[in-house]
PDB file of C-alpha atoms in Angstrom:
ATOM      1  CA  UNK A  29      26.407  -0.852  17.391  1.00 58.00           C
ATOM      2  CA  UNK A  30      28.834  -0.898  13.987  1.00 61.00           C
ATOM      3  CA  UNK A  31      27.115   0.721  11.312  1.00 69.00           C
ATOM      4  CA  UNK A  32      26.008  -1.980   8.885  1.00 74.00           C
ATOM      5  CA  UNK A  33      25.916  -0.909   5.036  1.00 81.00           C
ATOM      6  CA  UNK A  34      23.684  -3.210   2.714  1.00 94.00           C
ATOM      7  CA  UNK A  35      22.675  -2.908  -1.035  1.00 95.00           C
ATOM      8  CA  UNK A  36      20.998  -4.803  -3.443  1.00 96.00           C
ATOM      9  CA  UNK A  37      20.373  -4.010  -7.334  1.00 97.00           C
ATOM     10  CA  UNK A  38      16.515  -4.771  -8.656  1.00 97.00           C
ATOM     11  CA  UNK A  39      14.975  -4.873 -11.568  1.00 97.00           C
ATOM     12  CA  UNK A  40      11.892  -2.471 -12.229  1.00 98.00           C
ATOM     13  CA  UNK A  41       9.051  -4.913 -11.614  1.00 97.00           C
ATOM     14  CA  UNK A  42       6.366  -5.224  -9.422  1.00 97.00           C
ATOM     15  CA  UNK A  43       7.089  -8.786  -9.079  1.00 96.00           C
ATOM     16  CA  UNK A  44       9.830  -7.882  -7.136  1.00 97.00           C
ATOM     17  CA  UNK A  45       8.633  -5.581  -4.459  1.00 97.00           C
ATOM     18  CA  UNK A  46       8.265  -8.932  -2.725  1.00 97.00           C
ATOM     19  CA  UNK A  47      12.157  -9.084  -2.866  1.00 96.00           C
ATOM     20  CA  UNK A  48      12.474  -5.548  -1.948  1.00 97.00           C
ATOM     21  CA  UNK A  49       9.950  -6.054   1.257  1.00 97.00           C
ATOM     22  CA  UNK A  50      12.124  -9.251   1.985  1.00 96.00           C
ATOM     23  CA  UNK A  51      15.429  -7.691   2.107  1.00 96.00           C
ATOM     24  CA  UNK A  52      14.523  -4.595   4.287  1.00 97.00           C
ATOM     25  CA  UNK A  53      12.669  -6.607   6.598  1.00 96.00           C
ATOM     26  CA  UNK A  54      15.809  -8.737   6.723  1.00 95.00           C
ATOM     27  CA  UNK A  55      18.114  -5.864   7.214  1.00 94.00           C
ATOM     28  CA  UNK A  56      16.065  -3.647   9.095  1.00 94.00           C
ATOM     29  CA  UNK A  57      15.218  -6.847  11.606  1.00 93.00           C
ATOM     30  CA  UNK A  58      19.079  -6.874  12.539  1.00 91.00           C
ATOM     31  CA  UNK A  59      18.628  -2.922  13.570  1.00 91.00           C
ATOM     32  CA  UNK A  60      17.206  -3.821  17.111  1.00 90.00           C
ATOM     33  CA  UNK A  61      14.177  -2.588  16.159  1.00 92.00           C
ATOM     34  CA  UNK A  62      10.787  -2.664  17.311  1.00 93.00           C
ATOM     35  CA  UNK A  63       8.246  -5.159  15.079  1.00 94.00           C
ATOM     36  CA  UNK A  64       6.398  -2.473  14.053  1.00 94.00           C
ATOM     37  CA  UNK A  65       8.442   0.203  12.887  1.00 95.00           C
ATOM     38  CA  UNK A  66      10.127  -2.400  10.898  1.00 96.00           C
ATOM     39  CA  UNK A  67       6.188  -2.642   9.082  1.00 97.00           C
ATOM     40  CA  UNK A  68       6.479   0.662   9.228  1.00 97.00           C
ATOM     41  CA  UNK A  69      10.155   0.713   7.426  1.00 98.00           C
ATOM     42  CA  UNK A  70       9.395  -2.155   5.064  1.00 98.00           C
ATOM     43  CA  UNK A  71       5.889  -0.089   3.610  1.00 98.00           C
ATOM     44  CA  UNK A  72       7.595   3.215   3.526  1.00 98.00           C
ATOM     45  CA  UNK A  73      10.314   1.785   1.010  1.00 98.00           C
ATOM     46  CA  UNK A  74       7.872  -0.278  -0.793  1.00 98.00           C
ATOM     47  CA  UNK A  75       5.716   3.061  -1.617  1.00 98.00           C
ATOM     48  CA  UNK A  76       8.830   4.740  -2.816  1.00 98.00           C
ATOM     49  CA  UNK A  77       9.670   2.043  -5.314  1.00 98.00           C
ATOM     50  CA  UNK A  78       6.546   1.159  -6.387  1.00 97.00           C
ATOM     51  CA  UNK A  79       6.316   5.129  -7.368  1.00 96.00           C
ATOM     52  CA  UNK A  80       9.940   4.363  -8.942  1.00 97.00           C
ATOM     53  CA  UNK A  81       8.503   1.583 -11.125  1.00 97.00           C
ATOM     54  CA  UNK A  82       5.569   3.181 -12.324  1.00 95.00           C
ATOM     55  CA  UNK A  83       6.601   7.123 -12.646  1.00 95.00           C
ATOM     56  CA  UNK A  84      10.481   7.090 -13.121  1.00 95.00           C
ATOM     57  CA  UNK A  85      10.248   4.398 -15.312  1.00 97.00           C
ATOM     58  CA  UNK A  86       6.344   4.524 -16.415  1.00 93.00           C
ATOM     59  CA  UNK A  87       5.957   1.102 -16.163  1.00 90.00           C
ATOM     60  CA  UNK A  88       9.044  -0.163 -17.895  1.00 93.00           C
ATOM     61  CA  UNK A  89      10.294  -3.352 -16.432  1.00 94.00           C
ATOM     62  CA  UNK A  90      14.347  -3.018 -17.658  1.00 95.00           C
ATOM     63  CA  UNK A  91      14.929  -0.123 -14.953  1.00 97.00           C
ATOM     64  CA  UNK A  92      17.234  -0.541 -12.747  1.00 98.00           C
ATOM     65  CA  UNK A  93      16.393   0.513  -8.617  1.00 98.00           C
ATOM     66  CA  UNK A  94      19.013   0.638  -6.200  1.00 98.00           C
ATOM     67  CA  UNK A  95      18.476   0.052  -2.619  1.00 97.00           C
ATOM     68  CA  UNK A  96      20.886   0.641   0.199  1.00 97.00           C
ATOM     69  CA  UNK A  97      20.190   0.123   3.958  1.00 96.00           C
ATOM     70  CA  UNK A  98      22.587   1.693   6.818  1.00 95.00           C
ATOM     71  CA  UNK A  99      21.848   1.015   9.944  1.00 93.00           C
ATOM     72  CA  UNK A 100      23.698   3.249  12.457  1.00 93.00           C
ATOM     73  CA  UNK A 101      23.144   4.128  16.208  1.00 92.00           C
ATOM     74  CA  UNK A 102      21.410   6.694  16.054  1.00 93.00           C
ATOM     75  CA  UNK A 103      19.360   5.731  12.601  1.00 95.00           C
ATOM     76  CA  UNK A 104      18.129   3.909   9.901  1.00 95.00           C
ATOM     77  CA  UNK A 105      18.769   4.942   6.670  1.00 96.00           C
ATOM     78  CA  UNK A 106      17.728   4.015   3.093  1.00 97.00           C
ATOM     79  CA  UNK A 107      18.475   5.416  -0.188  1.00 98.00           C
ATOM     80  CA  UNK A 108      16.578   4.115  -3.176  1.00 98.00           C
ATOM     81  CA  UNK A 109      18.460   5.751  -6.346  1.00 98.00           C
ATOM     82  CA  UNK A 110      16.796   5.110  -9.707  1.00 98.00           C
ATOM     83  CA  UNK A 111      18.040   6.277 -13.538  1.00 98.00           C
ATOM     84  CA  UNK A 112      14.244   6.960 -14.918  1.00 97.00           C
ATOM     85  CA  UNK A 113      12.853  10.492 -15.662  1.00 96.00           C
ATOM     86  CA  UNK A 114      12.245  13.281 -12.648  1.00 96.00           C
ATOM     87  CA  UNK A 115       9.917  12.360 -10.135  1.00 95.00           C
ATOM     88  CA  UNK A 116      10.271  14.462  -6.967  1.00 95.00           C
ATOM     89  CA  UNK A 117       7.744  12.615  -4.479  1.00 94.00           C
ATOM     90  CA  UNK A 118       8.569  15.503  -1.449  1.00 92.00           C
ATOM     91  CA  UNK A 119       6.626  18.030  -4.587  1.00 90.00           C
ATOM     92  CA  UNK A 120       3.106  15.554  -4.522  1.00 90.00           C
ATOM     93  CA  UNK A 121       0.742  17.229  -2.324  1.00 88.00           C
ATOM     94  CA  UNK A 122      -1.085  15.480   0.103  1.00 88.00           C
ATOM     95  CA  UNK A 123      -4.238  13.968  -1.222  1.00 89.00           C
ATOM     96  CA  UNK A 124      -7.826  15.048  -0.432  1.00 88.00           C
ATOM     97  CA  UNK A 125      -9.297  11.588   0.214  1.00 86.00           C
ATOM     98  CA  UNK A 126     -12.690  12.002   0.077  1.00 86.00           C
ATOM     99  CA  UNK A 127     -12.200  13.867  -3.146  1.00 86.00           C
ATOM    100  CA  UNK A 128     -10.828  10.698  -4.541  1.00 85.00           C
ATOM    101  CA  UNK A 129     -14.070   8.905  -3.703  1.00 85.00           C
ATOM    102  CA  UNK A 130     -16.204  10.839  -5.709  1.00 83.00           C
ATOM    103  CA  UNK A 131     -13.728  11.548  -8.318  1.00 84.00           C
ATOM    104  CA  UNK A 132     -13.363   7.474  -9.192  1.00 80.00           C
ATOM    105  CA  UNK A 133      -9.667   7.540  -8.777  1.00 76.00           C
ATOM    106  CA  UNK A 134      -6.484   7.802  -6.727  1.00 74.00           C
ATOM    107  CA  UNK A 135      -3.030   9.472  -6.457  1.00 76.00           C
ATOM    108  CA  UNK A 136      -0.431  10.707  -4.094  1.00 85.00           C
ATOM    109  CA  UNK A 137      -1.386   7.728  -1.505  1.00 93.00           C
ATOM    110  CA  UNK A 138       1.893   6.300  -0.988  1.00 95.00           C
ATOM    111  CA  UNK A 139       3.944   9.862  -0.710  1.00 95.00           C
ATOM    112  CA  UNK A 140       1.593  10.350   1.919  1.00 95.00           C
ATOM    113  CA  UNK A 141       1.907   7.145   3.892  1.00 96.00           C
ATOM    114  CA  UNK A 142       5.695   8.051   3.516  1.00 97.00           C
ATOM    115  CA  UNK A 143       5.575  11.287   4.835  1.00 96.00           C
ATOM    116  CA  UNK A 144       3.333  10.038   8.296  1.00 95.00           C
ATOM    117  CA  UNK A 145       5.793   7.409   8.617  1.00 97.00           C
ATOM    118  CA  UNK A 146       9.275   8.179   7.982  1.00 97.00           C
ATOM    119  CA  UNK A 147      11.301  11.123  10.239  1.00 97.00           C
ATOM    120  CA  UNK A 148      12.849  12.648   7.675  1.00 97.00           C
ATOM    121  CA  UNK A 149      12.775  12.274   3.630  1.00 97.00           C
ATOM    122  CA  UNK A 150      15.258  13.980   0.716  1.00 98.00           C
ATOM    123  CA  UNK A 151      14.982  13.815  -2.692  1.00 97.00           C
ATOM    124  CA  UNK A 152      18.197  14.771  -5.104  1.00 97.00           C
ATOM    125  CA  UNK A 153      18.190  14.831  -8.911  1.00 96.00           C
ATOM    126  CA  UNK A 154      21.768  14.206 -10.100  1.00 93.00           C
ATOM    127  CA  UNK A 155      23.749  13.759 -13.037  1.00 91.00           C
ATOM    128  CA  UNK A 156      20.657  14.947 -15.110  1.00 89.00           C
ATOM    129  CA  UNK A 157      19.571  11.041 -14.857  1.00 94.00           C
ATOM    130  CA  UNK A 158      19.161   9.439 -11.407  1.00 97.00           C
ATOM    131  CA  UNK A 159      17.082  10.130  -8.703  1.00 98.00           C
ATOM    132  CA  UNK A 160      17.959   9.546  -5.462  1.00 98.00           C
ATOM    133  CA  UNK A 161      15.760   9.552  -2.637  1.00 98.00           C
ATOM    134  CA  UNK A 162      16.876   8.581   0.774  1.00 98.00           C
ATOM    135  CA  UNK A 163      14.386   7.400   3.391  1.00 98.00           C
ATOM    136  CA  UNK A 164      15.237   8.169   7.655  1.00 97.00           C
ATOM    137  CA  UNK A 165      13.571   6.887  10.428  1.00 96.00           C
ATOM    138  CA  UNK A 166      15.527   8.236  14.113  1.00 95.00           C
ATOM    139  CA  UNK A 167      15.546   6.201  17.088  1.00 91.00           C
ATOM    140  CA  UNK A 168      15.020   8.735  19.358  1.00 84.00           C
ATOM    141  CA  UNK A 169      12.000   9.934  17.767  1.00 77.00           C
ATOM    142  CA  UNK A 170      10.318   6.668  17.616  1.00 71.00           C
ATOM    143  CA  UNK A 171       7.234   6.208  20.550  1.00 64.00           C
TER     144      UNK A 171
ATOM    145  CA  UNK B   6       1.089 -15.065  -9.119  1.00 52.00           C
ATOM    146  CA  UNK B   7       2.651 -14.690  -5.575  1.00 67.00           C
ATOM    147  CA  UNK B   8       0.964 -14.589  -2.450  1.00 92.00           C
ATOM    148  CA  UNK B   9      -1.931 -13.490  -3.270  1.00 97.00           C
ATOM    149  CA  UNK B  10      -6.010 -15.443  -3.223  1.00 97.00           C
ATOM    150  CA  UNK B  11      -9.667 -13.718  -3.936  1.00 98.00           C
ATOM    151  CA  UNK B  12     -12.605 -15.519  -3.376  1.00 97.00           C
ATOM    152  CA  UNK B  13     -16.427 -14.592  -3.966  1.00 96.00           C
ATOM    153  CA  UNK B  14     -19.295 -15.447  -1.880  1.00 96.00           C
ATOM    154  CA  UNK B  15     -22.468 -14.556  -1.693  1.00 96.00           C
ATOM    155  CA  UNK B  16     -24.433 -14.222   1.557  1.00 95.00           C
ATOM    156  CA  UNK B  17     -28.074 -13.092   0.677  1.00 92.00           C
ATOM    157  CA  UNK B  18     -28.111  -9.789  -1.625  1.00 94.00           C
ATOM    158  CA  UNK B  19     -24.444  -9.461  -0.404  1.00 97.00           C
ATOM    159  CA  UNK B  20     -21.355 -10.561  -2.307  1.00 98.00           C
ATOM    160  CA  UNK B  21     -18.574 -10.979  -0.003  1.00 98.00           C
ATOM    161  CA  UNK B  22     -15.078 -10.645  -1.211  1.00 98.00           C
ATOM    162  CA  UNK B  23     -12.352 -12.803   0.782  1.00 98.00           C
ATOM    163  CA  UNK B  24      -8.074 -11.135  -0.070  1.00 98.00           C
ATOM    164  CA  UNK B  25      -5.892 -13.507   1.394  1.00 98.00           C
ATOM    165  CA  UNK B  26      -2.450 -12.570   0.929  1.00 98.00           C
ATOM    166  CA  UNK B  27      -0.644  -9.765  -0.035  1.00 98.00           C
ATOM    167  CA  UNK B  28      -2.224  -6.655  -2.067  1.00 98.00           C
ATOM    168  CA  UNK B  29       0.309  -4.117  -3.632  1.00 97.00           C
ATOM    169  CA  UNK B  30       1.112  -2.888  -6.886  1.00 96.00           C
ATOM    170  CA  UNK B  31       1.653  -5.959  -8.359  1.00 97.00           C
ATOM    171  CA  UNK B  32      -1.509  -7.734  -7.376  1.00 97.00           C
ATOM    172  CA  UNK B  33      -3.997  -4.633  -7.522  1.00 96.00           C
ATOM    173  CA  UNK B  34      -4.654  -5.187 -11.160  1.00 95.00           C
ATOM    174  CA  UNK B  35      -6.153  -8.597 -10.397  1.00 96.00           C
ATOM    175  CA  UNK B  36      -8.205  -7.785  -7.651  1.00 97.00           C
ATOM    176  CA  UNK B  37      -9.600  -4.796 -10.219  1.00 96.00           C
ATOM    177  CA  UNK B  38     -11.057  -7.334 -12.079  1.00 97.00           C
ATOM    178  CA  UNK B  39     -13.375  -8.833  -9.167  1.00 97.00           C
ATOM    179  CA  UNK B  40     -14.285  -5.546  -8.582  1.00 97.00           C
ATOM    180  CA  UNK B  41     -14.821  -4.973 -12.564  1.00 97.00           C
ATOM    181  CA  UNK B  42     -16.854  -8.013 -12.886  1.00 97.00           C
ATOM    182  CA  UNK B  43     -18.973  -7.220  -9.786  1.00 98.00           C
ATOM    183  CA  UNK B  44     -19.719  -3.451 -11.198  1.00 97.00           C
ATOM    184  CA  UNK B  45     -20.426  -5.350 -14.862  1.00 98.00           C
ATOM    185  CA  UNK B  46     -23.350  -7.647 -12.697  1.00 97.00           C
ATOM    186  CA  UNK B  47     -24.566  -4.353 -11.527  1.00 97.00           C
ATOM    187  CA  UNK B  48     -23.787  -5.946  -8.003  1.00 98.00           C
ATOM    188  CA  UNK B  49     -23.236  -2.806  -5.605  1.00 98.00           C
ATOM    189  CA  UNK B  50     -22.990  -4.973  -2.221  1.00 98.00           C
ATOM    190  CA  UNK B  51     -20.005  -5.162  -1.141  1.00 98.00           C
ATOM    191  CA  UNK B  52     -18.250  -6.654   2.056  1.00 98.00           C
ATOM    192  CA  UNK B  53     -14.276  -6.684   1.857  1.00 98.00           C
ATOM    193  CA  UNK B  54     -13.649  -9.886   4.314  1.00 98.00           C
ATOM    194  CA  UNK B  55      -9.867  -9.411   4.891  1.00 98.00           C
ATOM    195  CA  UNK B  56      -9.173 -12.000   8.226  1.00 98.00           C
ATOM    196  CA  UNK B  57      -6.197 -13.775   5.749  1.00 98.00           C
ATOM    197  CA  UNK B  58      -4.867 -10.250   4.509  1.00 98.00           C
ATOM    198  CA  UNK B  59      -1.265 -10.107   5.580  1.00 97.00           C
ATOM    199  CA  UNK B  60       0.016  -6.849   3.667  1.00 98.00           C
ATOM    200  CA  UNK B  61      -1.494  -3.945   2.139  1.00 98.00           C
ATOM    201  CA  UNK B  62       0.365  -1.258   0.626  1.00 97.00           C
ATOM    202  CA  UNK B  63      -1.235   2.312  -0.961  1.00 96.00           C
ATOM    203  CA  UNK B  64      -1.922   0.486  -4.189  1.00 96.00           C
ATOM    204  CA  UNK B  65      -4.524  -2.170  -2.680  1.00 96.00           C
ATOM    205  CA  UNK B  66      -6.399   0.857  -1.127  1.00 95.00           C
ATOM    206  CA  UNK B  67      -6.591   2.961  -4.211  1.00 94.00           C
ATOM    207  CA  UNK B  68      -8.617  -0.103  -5.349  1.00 95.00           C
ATOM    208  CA  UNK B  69     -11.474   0.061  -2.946  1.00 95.00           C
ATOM    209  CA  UNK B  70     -11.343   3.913  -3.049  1.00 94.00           C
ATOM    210  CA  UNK B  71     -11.712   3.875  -6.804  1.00 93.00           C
ATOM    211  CA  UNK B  72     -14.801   1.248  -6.690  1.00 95.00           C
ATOM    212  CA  UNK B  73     -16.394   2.213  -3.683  1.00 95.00           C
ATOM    213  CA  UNK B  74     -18.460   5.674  -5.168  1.00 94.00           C
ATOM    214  CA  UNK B  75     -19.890   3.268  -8.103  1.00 95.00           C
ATOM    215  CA  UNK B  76     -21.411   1.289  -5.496  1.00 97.00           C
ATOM    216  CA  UNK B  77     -23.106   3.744  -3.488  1.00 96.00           C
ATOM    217  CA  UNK B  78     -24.571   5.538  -6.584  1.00 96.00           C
ATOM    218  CA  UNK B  79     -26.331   2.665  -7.086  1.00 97.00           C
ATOM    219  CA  UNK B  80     -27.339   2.549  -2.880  1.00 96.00           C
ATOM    220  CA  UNK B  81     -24.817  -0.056  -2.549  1.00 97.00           C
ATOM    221  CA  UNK B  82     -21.558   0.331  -0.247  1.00 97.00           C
ATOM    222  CA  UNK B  83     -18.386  -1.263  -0.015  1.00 98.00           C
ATOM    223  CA  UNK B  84     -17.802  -2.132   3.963  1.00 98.00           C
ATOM    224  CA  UNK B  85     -14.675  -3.713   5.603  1.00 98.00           C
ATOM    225  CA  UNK B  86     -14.489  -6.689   8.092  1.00 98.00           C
ATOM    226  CA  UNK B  87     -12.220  -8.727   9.809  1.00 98.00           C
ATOM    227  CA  UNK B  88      -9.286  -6.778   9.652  1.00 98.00           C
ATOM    228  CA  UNK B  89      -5.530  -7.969  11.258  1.00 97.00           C
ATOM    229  CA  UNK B  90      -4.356  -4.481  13.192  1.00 97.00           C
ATOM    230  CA  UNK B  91      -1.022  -4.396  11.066  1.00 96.00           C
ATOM    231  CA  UNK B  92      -3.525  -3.975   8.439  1.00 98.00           C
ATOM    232  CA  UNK B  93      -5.873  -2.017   9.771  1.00 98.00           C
ATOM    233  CA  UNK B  94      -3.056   0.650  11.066  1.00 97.00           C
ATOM    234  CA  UNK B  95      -2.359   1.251   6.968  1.00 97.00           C
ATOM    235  CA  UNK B  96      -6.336   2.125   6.425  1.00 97.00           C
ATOM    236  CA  UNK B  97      -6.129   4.259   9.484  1.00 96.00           C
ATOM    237  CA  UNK B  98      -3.045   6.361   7.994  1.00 95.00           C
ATOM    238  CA  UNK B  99      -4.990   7.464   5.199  1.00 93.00           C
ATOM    239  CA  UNK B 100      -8.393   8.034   7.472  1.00 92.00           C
ATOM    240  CA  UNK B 101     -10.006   5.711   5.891  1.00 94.00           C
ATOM    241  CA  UNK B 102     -12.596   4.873   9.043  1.00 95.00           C
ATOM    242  CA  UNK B 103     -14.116   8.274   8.380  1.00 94.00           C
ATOM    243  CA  UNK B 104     -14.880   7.230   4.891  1.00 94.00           C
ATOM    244  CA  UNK B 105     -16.577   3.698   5.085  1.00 96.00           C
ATOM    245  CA  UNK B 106     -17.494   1.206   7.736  1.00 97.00           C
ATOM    246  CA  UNK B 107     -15.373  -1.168   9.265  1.00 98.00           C
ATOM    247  CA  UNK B 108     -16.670  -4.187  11.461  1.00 98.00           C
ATOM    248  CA  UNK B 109     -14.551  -6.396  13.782  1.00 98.00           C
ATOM    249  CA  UNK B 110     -17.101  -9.782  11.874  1.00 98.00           C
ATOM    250  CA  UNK B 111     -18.024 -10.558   9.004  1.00 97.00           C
ATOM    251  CA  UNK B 112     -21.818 -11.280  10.591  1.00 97.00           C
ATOM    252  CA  UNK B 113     -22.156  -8.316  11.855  1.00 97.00           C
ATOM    253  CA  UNK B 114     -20.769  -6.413   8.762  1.00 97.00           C
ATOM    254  CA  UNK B 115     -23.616  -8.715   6.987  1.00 96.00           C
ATOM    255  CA  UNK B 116     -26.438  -7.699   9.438  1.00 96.00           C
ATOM    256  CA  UNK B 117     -25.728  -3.711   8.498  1.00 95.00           C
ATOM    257  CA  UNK B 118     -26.244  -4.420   5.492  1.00 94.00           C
ATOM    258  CA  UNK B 119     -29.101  -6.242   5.560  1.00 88.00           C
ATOM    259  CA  UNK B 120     -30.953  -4.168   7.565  1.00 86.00           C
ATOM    260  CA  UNK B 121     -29.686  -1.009   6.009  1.00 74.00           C
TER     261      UNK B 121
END
């Protein structure tokens, strides 16, 4: 297979995690791989930039994310590279669920669900303004 | 609003709350207010019917984790039915079957709590 580089340029909404969803299940469906660990894929990166929206950029919607697929033959790859304040998701602990019951609230969910599903995830702080976190899932380590 | 559809039933002391759609960050904040305006009529029965749920990311589950100790102080319970397995699998990474019931129907989902 010939590694295939994609990239798109979003705004920081949550109206557009639809957009986001779209175009890695677009991408990641011309990977040859299986329906489900494109789901898999397409919630992973929709976690990271929903944590992008609200923590990089606290919620401001003139933030720029930028999302870049490469599928190659051994992996897929995705780098989501922000310019909002640090926010190292690797640092969030994993969350004690039932303490969030009784506590009334909830935190470190998505870091989590990115963690169980991706094979390996980096996080680099650069030029003292963008984060960049990049996202890989191996095909020989999927079941 | 994209994708996205709540609607509220009630089935005897039991209010059941139908998500069709997709639930993530974006359309959390308007399924909040259900739950807001279910808390505010001191209604504590809940059963999540989610048969037309398509998508669920971490931000639709914080929802029903931040809700669901209000209604069992007040011997209520939030309680899950109907749910599509790509949906299910996104509960099931967070354990959420250890924490609450979940029910293949909606009747029988209804019948648990009824009978407590």
């Amino acid at each position: 297979m010939k590694t295939n580089i994609n990239e798109i340029s979003i705004q920081s909404k949550t109206e557009n995690l639809q957009l986001i969803r779209n175009f890695v299940q677009e991408i990641a469906s011309n990977c040859e791989l299986d329906s489900s660990v494109i789901a898999d894929i397409v919630l992973s990166v929709d976690e990271a930039c929903t944590n992008v929206i609200e923590h990089a950029y606290s919620s401001d919607t003139k933030g720029e994310i930028i999302l870049k697929i490469e599928c190659a033959d051994d992996k897929i790859l995705i780098e989501i590279t922000d310019f909002g304040v640090e926010f190292n998701p690797i640092s969030v602990p994993k969350p004690n669920i039932a303490k969030h019951l009784v506590e009334k609230k909830a935190g470190g969910l998505g870091v989590y669900i990115i963690k169980q599903l991706m094979d390996e995830i980096i996080y680099q702080r650069k030029d003292e303004n963008t984060n960049k976190l990049t996202l890989i899932k191996y095909r020989d380590q999927i079941a | 609003m994209q994708d996205f559809k709540v609607e509220l039933l009630q089935k005897d002391n039991v209010q059941v709350v139908k998500i069709a759609g997709i639930l993530d960050a974006h359309t959390t904040g308007e399924l909040e207010k259900y739950f807001d305006k279910l808390v505010f009529e001191k209604k504590y029965h809940v059963l999540v019917n989610l048969t037309e749920l398509n998508y669920i990311s971490s931000a639709g589950l914080g929802v029903f984790m931040a809700y669901v100790e209000t209604m069992r102080e007040n011997n209520g319970d939030i309680k899950f039915a109907e749910l599509q397995d790509k949906v299910f699998h996104v509960f099931d990474l967070l354990g959420f079957p250890m924490l609450y019931e979940f029910y293949k129907k909606e009747d029988e989902a209804l019948k648990k709590f009824i009978e407590g």
